CSV table of C-alpha atoms in Angstrom, one decimal:
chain,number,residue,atom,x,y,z
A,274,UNK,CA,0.0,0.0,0.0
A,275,UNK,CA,1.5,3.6,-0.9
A,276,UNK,CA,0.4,6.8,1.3
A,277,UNK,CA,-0.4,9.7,-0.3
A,278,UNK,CA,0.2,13.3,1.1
A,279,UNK,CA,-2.6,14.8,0.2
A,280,UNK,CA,-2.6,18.9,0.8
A,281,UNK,CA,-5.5,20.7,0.9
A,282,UNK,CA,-5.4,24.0,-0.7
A,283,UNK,CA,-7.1,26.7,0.7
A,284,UNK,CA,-8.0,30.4,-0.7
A,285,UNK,CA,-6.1,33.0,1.4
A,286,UNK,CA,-9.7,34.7,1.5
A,287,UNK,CA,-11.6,32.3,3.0
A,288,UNK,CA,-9.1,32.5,6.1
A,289,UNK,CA,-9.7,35.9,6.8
A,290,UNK,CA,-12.8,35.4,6.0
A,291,UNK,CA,-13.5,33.7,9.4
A,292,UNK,CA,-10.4,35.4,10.7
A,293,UNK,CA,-7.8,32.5,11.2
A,294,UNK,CA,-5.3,34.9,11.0
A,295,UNK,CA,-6.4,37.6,12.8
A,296,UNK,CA,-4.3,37.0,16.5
A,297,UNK,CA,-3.9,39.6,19.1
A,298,UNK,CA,-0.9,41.8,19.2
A,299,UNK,CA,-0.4,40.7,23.0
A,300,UNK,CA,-2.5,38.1,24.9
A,301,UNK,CA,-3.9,39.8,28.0
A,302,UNK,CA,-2.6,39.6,31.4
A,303,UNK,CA,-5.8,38.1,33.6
A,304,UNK,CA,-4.7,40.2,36.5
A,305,UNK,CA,-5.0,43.2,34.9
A,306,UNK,CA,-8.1,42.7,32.4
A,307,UNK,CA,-8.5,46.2,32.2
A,308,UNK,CA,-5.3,47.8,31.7
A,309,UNK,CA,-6.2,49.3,27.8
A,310,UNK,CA,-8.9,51.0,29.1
A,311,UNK,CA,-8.4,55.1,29.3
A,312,UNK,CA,-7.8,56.3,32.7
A,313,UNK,CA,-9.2,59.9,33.5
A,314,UNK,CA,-8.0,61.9,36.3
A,315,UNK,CA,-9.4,61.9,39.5
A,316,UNK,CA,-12.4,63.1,40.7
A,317,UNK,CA,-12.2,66.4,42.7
A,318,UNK,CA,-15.0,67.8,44.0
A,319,UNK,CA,-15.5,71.8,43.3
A,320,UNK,CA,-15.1,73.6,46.2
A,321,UNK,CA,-18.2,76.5,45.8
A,322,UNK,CA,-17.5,78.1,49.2
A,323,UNK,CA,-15.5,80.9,48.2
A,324,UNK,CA,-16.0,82.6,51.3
A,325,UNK,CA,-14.3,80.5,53.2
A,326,UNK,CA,-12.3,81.9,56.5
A,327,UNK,CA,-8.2,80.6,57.0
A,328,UNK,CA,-8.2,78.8,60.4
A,329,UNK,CA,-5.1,80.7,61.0
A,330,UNK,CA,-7.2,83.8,62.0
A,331,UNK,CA,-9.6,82.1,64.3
A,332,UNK,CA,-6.6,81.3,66.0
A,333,UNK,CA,-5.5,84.2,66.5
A,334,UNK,CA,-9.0,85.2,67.6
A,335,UNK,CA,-9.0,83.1,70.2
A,336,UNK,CA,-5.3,83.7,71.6
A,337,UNK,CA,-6.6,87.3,71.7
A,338,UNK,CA,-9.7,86.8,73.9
A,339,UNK,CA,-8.1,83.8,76.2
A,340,UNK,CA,-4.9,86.3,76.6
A,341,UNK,CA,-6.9,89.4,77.7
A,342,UNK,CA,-9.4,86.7,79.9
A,343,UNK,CA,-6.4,86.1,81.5
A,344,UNK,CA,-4.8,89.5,82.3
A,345,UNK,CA,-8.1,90.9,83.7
A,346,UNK,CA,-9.6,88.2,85.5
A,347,UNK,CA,-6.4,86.8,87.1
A,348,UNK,CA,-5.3,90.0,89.0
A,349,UNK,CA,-9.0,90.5,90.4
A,350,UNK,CA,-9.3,86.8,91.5
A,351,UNK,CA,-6.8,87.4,93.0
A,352,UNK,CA,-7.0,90.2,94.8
A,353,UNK,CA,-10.8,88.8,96.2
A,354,UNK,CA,-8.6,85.6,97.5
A,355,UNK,CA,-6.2,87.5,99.0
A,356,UNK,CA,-8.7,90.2,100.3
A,357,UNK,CA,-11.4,87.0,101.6
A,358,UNK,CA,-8.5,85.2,102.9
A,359,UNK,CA,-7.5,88.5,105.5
A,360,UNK,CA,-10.7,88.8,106.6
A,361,UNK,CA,-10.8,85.5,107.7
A,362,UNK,CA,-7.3,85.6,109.6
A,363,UNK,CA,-8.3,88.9,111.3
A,364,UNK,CA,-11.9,87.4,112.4
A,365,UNK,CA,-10.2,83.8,113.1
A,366,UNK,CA,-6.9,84.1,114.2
A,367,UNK,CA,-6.9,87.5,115.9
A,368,UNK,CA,-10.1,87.5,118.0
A,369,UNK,CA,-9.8,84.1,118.3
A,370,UNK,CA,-13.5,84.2,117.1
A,371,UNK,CA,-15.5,80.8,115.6
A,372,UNK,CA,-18.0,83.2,113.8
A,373,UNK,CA,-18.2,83.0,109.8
A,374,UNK,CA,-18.3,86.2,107.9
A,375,UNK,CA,-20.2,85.5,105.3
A,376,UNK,CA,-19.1,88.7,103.4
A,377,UNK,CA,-15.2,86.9,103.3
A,378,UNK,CA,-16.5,83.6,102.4
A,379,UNK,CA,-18.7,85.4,99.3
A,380,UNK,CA,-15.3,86.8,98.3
A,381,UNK,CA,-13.0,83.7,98.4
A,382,UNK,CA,-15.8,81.9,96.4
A,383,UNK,CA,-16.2,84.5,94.2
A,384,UNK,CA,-12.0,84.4,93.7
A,385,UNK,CA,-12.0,81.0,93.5
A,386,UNK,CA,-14.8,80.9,90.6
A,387,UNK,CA,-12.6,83.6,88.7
A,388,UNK,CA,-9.5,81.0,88.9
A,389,UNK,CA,-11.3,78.9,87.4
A,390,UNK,CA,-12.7,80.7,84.4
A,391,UNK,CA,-9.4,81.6,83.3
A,392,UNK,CA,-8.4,78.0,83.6
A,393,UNK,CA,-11.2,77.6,81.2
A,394,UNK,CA,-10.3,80.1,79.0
A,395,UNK,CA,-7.6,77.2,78.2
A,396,UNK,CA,-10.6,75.9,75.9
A,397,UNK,CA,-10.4,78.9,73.4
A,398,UNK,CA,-6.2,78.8,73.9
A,399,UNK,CA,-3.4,78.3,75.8
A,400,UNK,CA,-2.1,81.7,76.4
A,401,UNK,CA,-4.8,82.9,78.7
A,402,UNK,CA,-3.7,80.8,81.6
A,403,UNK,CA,-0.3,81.1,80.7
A,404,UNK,CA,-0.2,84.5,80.5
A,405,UNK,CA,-1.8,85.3,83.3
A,406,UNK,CA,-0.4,82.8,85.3
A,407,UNK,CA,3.2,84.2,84.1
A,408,UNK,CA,2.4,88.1,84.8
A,409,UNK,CA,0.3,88.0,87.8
A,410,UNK,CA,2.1,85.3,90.1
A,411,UNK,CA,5.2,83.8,88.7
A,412,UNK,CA,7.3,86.3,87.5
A,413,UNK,CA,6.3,88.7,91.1
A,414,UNK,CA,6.8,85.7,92.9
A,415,UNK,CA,10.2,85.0,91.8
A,416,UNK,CA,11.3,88.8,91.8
A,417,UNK,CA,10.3,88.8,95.6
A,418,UNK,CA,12.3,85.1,96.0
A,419,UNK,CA,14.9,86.5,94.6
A,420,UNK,CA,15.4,90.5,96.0
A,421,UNK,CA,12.7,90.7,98.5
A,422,UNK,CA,13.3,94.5,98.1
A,423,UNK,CA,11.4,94.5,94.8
A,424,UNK,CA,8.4,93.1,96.5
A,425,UNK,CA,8.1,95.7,99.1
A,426,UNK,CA,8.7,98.2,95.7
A,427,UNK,CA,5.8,96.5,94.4
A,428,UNK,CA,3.2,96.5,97.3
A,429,UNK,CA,3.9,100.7,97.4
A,430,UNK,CA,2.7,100.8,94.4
A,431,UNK,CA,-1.0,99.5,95.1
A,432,UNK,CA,-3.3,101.4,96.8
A,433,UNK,CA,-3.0,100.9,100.8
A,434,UNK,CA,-6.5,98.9,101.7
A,435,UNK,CA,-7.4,95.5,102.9
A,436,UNK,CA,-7.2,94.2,99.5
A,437,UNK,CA,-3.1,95.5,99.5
A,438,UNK,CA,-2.5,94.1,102.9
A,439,UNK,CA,-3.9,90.7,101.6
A,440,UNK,CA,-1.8,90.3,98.6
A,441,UNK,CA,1.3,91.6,100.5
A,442,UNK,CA,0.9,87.9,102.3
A,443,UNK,CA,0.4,86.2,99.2
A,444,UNK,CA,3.6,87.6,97.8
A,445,UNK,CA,5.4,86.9,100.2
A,446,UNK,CA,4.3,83.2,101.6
A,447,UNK,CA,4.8,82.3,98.2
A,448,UNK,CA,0.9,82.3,97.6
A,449,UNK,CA,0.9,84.2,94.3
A,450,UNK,CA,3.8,82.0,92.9
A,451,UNK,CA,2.0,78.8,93.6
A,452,UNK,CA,-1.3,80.0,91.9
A,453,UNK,CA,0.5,81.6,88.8
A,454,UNK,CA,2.2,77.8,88.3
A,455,UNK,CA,-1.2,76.1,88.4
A,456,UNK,CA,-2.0,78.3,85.9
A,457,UNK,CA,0.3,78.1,83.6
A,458,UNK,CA,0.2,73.8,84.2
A,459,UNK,CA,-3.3,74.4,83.0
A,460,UNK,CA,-2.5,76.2,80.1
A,461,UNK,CA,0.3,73.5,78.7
A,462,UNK,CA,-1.9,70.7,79.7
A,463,UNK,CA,-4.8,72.2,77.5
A,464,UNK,CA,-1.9,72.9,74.5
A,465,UNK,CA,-0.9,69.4,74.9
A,466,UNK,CA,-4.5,67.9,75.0
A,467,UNK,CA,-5.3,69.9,71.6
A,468,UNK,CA,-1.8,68.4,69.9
A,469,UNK,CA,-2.9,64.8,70.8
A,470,UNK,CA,-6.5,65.0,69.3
């Protein structure tokens, strides 16, 4: 028996006909099925508010009213500690009396309620306690500490009342020092809260 090659012959036409030749120009990676697509740019939404403030100056807003919080309220808180706190010596220690005076105890609540504002006014910013703190009890705490001459200069310079006598003892049993550094303790620990949100 003989074998015969037979070989079909086939018009070029009929091939593309059906498209037996027609192959991709790079077989697709599954991974990425859609890596011919066109990308577009992101999305970014339009911003219409053209009114809108810089957070900058609400800052500053607030350093401005916590700062001056601080510089008014501290010195009058106190000088209604300090001017309470007499009155209760004189009544207490030097008549040796058990009465209350309601009038001192209204004013060293009314002190105390002042203290604590301008710790609050840590809420708005940092300064107000610090500052306050800083002018009003540190820095005339550590000038009497350190030349007690200055804090007699000091005390000649208020008005000679009740309310002078009283924060003569402050100054110099250390009284106004201790306050001013809870106040500025205050301050940072507000500053440091706000950082860690």
């Amino acid at each position: 028996m003989s074998s015969h090659r037979h070989v079909a012959e086939y018009d070029d036409e009929d091939y593309q006909e059906y498209g037996e030749y027609e192959q991709p120009e790079s077989p697709r990676d599954p991974r990425r099925p859609y890596e011919d697509v066109e990308s577009y740019e992101p999305y970014e939404p339009f911003d219409d508010d053209l009114g809108a403030e810089d957070p900058r100056a609400g800052r500053g807003v607030r350093r401005v009213l916590s700062g001056a919080g601080g510089l008014i309220l501290t010195p009058v808180a106190l000088g209604l500690l300090a001017w309470g706190g007499l009155r209760q010596q004189m009544l207490v220690q030097a008549t040796l009396s058990t009465q209350r005076d309601v009038f001192s105890i209204g004013l060293l609540v009314g002190g105390g309620i002042l203290l604590l504002a301008v710790g609050l006014l840590g809420a708005l910013s940092a300064t107000g306690p610090i500052l306050g703190g800083l002018v009003w009890g540190v820095a005339p705490g550590v000038a009497t500490i350190a030349v007690p001459e200055w804090g007699f200069r000091l005390v000649k310079l208020l008005p000679q009342n009740d309310v002078t006598y009283g924060v003569t003892s402050w100054l110099f049993i250390g009284g106004l020092l201790a306050t001013g550094f809870l106040l500025i303790g205050a301050g940072l620990a507000s500053r440091l809260a706000r950082r860690r949100r």
